[in-house]
Coordinates of C-alpha atoms and ligand atoms in Angstrom, one line a residue:
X1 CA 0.0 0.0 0.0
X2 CA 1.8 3.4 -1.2
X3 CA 1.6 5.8 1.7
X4 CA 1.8 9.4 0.4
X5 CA 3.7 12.0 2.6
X6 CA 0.7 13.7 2.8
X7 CA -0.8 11.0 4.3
X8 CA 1.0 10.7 7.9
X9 CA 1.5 7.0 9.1
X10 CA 0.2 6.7 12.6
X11 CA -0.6 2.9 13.1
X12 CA -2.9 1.1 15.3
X13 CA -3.3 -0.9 18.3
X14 CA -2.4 -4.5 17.6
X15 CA -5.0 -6.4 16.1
X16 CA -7.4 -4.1 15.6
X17 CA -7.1 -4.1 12.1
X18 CA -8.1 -7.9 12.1
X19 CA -11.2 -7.0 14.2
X20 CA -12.3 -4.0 12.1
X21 CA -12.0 -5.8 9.0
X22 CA -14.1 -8.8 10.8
X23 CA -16.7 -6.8 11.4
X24 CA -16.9 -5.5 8.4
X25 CA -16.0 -7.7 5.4
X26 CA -17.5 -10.9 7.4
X27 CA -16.2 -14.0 5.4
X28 CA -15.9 -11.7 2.3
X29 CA -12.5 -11.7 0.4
X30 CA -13.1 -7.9 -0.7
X31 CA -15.4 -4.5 -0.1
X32 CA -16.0 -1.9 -2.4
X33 CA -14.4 1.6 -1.1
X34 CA -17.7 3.3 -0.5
X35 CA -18.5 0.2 1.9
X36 CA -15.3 0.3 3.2
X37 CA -15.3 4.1 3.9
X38 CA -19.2 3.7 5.3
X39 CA -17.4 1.6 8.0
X40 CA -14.8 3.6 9.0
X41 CA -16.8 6.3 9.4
X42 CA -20.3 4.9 10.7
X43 CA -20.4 1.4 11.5
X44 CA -22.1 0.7 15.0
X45 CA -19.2 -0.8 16.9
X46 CA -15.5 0.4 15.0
X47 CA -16.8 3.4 12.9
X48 CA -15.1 6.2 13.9
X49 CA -18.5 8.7 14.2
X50 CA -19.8 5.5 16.5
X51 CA -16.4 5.8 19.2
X52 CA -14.8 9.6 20.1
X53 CA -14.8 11.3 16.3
X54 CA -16.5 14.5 16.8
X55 CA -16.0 18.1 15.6
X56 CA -14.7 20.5 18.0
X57 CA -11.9 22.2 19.7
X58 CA -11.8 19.0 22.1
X59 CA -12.8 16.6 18.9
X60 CA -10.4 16.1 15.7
X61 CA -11.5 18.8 13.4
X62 CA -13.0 22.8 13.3
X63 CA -16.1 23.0 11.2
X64 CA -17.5 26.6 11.0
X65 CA -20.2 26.5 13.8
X66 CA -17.1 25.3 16.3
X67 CA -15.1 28.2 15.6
X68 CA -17.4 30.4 17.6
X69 CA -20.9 31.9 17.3
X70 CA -20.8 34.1 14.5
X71 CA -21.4 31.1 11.9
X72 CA -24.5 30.4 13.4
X73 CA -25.7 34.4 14.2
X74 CA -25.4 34.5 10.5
X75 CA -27.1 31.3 9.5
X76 CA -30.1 32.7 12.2
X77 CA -30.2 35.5 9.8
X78 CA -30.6 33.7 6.7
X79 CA -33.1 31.4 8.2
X80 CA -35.4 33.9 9.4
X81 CA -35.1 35.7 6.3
X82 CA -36.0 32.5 4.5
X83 CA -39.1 31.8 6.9
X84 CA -40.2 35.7 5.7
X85 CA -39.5 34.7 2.1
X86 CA -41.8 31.6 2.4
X87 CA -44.5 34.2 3.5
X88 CA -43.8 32.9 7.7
X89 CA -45.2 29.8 7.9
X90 CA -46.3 28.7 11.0
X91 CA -45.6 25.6 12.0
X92 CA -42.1 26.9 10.3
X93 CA -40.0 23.3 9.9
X94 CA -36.2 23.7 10.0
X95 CA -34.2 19.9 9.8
X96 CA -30.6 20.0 10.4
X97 CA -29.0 17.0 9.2
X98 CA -25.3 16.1 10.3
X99 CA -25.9 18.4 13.4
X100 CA -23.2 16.5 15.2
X101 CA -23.1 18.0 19.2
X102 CA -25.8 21.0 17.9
X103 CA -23.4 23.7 18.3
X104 CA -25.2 25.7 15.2
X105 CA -28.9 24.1 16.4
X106 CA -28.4 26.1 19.2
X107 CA -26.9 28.9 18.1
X108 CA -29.8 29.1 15.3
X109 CA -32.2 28.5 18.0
X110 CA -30.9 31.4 20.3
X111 CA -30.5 34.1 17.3
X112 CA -33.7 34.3 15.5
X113 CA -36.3 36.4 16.6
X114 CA -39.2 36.3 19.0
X115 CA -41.7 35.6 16.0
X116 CA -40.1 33.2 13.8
X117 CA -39.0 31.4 17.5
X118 CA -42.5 30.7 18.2
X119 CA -43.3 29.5 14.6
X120 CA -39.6 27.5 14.7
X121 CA -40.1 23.7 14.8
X122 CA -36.1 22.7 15.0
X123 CA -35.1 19.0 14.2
X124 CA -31.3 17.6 14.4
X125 CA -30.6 14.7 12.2
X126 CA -27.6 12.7 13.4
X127 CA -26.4 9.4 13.0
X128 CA -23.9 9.1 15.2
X129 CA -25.2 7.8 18.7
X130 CA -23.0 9.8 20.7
X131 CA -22.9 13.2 19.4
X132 CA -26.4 12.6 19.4
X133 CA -26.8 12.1 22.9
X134 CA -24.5 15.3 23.6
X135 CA -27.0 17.4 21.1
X136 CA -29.9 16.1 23.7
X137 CA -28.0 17.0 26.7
X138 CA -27.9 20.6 25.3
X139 CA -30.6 21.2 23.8
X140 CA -33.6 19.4 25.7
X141 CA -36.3 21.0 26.6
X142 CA -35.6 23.9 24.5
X143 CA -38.6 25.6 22.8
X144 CA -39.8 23.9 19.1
X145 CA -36.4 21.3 19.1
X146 CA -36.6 17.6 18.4
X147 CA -34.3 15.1 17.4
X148 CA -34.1 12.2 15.2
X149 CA -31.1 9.8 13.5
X150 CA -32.4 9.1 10.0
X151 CA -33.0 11.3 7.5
X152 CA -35.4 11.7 5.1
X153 CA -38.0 10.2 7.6
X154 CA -39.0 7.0 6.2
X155 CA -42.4 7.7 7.6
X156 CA -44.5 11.0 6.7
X157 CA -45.0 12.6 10.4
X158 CA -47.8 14.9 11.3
X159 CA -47.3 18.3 9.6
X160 CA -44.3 19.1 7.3
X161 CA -41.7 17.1 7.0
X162 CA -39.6 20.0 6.1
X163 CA -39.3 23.6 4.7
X164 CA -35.6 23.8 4.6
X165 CA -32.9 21.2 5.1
X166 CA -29.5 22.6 6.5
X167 CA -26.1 20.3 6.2
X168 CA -22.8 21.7 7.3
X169 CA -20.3 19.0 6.1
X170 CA -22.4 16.4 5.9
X171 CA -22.0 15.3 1.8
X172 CA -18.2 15.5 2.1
X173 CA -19.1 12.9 4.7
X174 CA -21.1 10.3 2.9
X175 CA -19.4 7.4 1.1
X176 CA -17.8 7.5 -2.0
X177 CA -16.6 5.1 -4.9
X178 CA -13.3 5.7 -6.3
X179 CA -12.9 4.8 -9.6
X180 CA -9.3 4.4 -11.6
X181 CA -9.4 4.8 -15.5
X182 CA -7.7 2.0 -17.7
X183 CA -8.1 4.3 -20.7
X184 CA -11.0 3.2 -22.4
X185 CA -13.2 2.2 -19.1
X186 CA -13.1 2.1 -15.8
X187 CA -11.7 -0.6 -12.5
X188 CA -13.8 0.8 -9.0
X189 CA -11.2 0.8 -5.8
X190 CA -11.7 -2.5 -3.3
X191 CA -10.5 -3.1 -0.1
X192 CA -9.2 -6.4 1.4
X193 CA -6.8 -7.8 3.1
X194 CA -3.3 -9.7 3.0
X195 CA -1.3 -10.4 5.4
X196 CA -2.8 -8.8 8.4
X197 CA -2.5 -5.3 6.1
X198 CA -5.9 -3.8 4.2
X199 CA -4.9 -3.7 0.6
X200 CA -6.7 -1.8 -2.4
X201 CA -7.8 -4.1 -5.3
X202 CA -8.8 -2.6 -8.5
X203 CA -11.7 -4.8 -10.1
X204 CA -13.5 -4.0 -13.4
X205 CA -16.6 -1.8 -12.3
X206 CA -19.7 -2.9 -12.5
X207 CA -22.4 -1.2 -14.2
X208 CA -22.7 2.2 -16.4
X209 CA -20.2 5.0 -15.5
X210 CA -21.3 8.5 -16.7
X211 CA -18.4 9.9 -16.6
X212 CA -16.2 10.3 -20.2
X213 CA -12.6 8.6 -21.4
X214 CA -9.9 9.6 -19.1
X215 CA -6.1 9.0 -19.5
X216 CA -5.2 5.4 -17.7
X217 CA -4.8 5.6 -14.1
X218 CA -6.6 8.7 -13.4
X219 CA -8.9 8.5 -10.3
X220 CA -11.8 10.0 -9.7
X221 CA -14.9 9.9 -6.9
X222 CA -18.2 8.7 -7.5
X223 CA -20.5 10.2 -5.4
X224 CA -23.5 7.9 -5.2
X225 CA -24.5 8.4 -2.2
X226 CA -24.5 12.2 -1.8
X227 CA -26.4 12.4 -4.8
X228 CA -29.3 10.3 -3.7
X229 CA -29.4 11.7 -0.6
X230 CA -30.1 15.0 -1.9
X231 CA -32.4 13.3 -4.8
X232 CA -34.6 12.4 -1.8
X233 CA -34.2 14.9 0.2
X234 CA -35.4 17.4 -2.5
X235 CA -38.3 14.7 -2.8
X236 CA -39.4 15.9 0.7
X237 CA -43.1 17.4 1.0
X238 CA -43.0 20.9 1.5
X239 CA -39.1 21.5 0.9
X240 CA -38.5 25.0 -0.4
X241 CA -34.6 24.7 0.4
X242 CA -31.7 22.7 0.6
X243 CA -29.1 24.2 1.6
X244 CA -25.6 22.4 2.1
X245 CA -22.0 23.8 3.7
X246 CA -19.0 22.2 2.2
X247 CA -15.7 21.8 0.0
X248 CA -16.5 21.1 -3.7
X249 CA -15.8 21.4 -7.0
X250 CA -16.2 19.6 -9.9
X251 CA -15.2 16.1 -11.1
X252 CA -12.5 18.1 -14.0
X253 CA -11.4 19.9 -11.5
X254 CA -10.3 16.6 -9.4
X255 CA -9.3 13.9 -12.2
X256 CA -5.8 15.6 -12.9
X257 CA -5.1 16.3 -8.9
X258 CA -3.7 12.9 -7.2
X259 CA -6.3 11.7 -5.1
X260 CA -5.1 13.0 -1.7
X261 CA -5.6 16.4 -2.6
X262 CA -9.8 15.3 -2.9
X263 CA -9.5 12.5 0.1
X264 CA -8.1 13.8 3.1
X265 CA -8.3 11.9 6.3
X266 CA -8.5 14.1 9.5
X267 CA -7.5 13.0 13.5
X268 CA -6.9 14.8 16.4
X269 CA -7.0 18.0 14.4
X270 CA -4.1 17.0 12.0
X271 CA -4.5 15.5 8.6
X272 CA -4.8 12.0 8.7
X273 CA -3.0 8.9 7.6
X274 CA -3.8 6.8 4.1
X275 CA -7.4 5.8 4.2
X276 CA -6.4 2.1 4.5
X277 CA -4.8 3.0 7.9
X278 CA -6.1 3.2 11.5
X279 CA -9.6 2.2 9.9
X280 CA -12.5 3.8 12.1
X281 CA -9.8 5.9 14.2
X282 CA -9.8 8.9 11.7
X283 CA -12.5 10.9 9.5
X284 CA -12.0 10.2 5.7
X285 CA -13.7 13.2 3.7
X286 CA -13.8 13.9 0.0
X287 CA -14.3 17.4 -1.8
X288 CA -18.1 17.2 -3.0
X289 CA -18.2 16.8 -6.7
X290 CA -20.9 19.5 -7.8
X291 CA -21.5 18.4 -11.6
X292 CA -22.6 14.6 -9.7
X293 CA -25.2 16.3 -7.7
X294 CA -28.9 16.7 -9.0
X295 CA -31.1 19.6 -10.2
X296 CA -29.7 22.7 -10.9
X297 CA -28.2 24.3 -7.2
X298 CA -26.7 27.6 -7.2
X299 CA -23.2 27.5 -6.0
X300 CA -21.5 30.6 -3.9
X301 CA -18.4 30.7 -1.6
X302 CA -19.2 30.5 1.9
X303 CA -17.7 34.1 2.5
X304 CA -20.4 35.1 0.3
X305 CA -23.0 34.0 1.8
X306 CA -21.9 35.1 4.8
X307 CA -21.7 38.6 3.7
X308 CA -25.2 38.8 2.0
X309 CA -26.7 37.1 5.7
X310 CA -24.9 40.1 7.2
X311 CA -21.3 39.9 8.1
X312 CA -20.0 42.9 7.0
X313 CA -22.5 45.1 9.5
X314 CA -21.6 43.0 12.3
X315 CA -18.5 42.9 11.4
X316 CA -18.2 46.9 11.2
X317 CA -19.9 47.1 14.9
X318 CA -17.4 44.7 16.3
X319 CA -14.7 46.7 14.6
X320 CA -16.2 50.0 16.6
X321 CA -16.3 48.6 20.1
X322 CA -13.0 46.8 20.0
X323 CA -11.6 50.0 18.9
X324 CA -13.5 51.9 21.7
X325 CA -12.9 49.5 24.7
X326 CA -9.5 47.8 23.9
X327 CA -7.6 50.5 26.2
X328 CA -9.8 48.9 29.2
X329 CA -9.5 45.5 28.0
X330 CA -13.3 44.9 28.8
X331 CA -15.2 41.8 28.3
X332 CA -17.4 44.0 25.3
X333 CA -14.3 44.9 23.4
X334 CA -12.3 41.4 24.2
X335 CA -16.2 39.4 22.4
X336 CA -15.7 42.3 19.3
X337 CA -11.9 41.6 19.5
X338 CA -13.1 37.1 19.0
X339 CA -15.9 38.0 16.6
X340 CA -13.6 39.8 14.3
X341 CA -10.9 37.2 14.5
X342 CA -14.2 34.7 13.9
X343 CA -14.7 36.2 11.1
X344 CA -11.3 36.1 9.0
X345 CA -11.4 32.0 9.8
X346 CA -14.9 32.2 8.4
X347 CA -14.0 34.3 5.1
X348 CA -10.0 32.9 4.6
X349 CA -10.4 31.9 0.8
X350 CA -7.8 29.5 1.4
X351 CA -9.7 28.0 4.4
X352 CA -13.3 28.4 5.7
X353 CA -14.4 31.2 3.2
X354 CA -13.7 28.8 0.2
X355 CA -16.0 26.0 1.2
X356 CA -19.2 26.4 -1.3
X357 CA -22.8 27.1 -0.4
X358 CA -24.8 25.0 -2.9
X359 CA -28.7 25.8 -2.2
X360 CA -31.6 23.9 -4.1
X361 CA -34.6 26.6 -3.7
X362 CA -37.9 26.1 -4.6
Ligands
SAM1 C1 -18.1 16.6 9.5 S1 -19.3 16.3 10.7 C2 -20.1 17.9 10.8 C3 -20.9 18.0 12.1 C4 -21.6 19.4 12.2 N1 -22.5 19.7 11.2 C5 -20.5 20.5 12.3 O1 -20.5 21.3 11.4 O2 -19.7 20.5 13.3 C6 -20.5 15.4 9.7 C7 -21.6 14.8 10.6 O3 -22.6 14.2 9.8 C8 -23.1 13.0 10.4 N2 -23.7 12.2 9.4 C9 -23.1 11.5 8.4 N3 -24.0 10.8 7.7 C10 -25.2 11.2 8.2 C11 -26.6 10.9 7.8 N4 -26.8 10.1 6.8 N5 -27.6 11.4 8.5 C12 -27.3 12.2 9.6 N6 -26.1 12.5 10.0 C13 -25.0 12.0 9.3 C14 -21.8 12.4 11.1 O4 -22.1 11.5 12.1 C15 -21.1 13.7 11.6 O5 -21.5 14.1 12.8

């Protein structure tokens, strides 16, 4: 197995390999990637989502809503401007799906005002069981919020199932296939195992591929998965938008990049090791593909969006009071002095800033 320097080597406790790859391949020789990657990230017992792997300053990696509370003032803004958009519909249904610990739920839910609150019906989507249960903890009991691990429902509940859906970094999350050109078709990435090491096996793919004539050994992502799930959730009764947080580009834009530029592996708040290493002990993510998803979204950086929800005027008040209060150092000017400091992680084109907004409205 090649082990790229961008990939750091870590290893794992002994054995655990053997287990992991019990659990998961059973008495099969090989898994496809995307089945592989699903159990590294989500299986029940070994997936890393299902042990410690959380977002965070304590967890193993800073989405937007962790690095403080301006993300979410700002998304608060856009929702309650969507809800008036809708013409304020009352119940008002908000899903959240990914919402890991429910830093944003509860920023959301703390930021919008008095009349959209009461109209607010909340829900946080998340499979993992324990950032689930740290979600509850926070946010029981708290006016219009519920909580639920599947998404779309597989049942129609009473009222809408949902006016808008919000994701932050969930479809960089979902499995992927990889698939490796041979020039005039395509073998799909396999996992399996020799000698005690998890190995990748190229097999010829099965199936259509929509995706045109590549030079031989160029990889790309197939992103099944995070197309379907948007597929149905944009099937969802009442949905007027989807909205989704994340890195993307397009499927050109990857095929000439090596494919740890679009796979990155994340632990501790460090990049990773290769995907076939310390399996369900680090996140494996990969850059959305936009051209894979369905319908016709519109696409705009997240500092963008940021700015049209209001950054700029908050960011100009901040600006004001830090400069007014940083002589005495007071608790005012030192929240300004975070929320401006907030808000270059938020807008760095290079970090934060870049990811893409892609919203579905209807
Ligand atoms: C990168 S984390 C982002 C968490 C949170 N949105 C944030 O910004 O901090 C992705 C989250 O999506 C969750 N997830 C993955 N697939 C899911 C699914 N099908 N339904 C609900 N949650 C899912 C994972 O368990 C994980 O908590």
């Amino acid at each position: 197995m090649s082990s790229p320097a961008n990939w750091r080597s870590e290893g794992e406790p002994p054995g655990e390999i053997e287990e992991f790859w019990r659990e998961l391949a059973g008495t099969r020789d090989t898994v496809r990637f995307d089945e592989y990657v699903a159990g590294c990230l989500y299986h029940p017992l070994v997936g890393f989502y299902s042990r410690s792997g959380r977002s965070g300053r304590d967890g193993d990696f800073l989405t937007s809503p962790e690095v403080g509370p301006l993300f979410g003032t700002l998304v608060a803004r856009a929702v309650e401007a969507w809800w008036e958009q809708i013409g304020r519909p009352d119940p008002f249904a908000v899903v959240e799906v990914g919402a890991g610990r429910g830093t944003l739920a509860a920023e959301v839910l703390g930021e919008v005002g008095e009349a959209c609150a009461e109209a607010l019906r909340y829900r946080l989507v998340e499979v993992s069981a324990p950032q689930l249960e740290i979600a509850r903890a926070r946010l029981e009991g708290v006016r219009g919020v519920d909580f639920g691990s599947e998404w779309p429902p597989a049942r129609r509940t009473v009222g809408p199932a949902a006016h808008v859906v919000i994701a932050n970094e969930l479809l960089d999350n979902l499995a992927f296939r990889v698939l490796q050109s041979t020039g005039d078709g395509w073998d799909e990435l396999h996992v399996g195992m020799v000698d005690g090491e998890l190995v990748e096996i190229l097999l010829p793919v099965t199936g259509e591929v929509p995706f045109p004539r590549l030079p031989p050994g160029v990889r790309i992502p197939w992103q099944v998965e995070a197309a379907t799930w948007v597929e149905r959730t944009l099937a969802v009764e009442g949905l007027r938008r989807l909205v989704c947080f994340d890195y993307a580009r397009t499927t050109a834009e990857m095929a000439p990049r090596r494919w740890w530029e679009w796979v990155r592996t994340y632990r501790g708040h460090r990049r990773g090791s290769h995907p076939l290493e310390s399996p369900g002990r680090q996140d494996i993510t990969c850059d959305v593909a936009l051209d894979q998803l369905p319908g016709r979204p519109t696409v705009v950086t997240q500092a963008e969006f940021l700015r049209e929800a209001g950054l700029d005027e908050i960011t100009a008040e901040a600006e004001r009071i830090w400069l007014e209060g940083a002589a005495r150092g007071d608790l005012e000017a030192l929240a300004a002095r975070s929320s401006l400091s907030e808000a270059r992680a938020l807008t760095d084109p290079g970090g934060l800033g870049g990811f893409k907004v892609i919203q579905w409205v209807r």
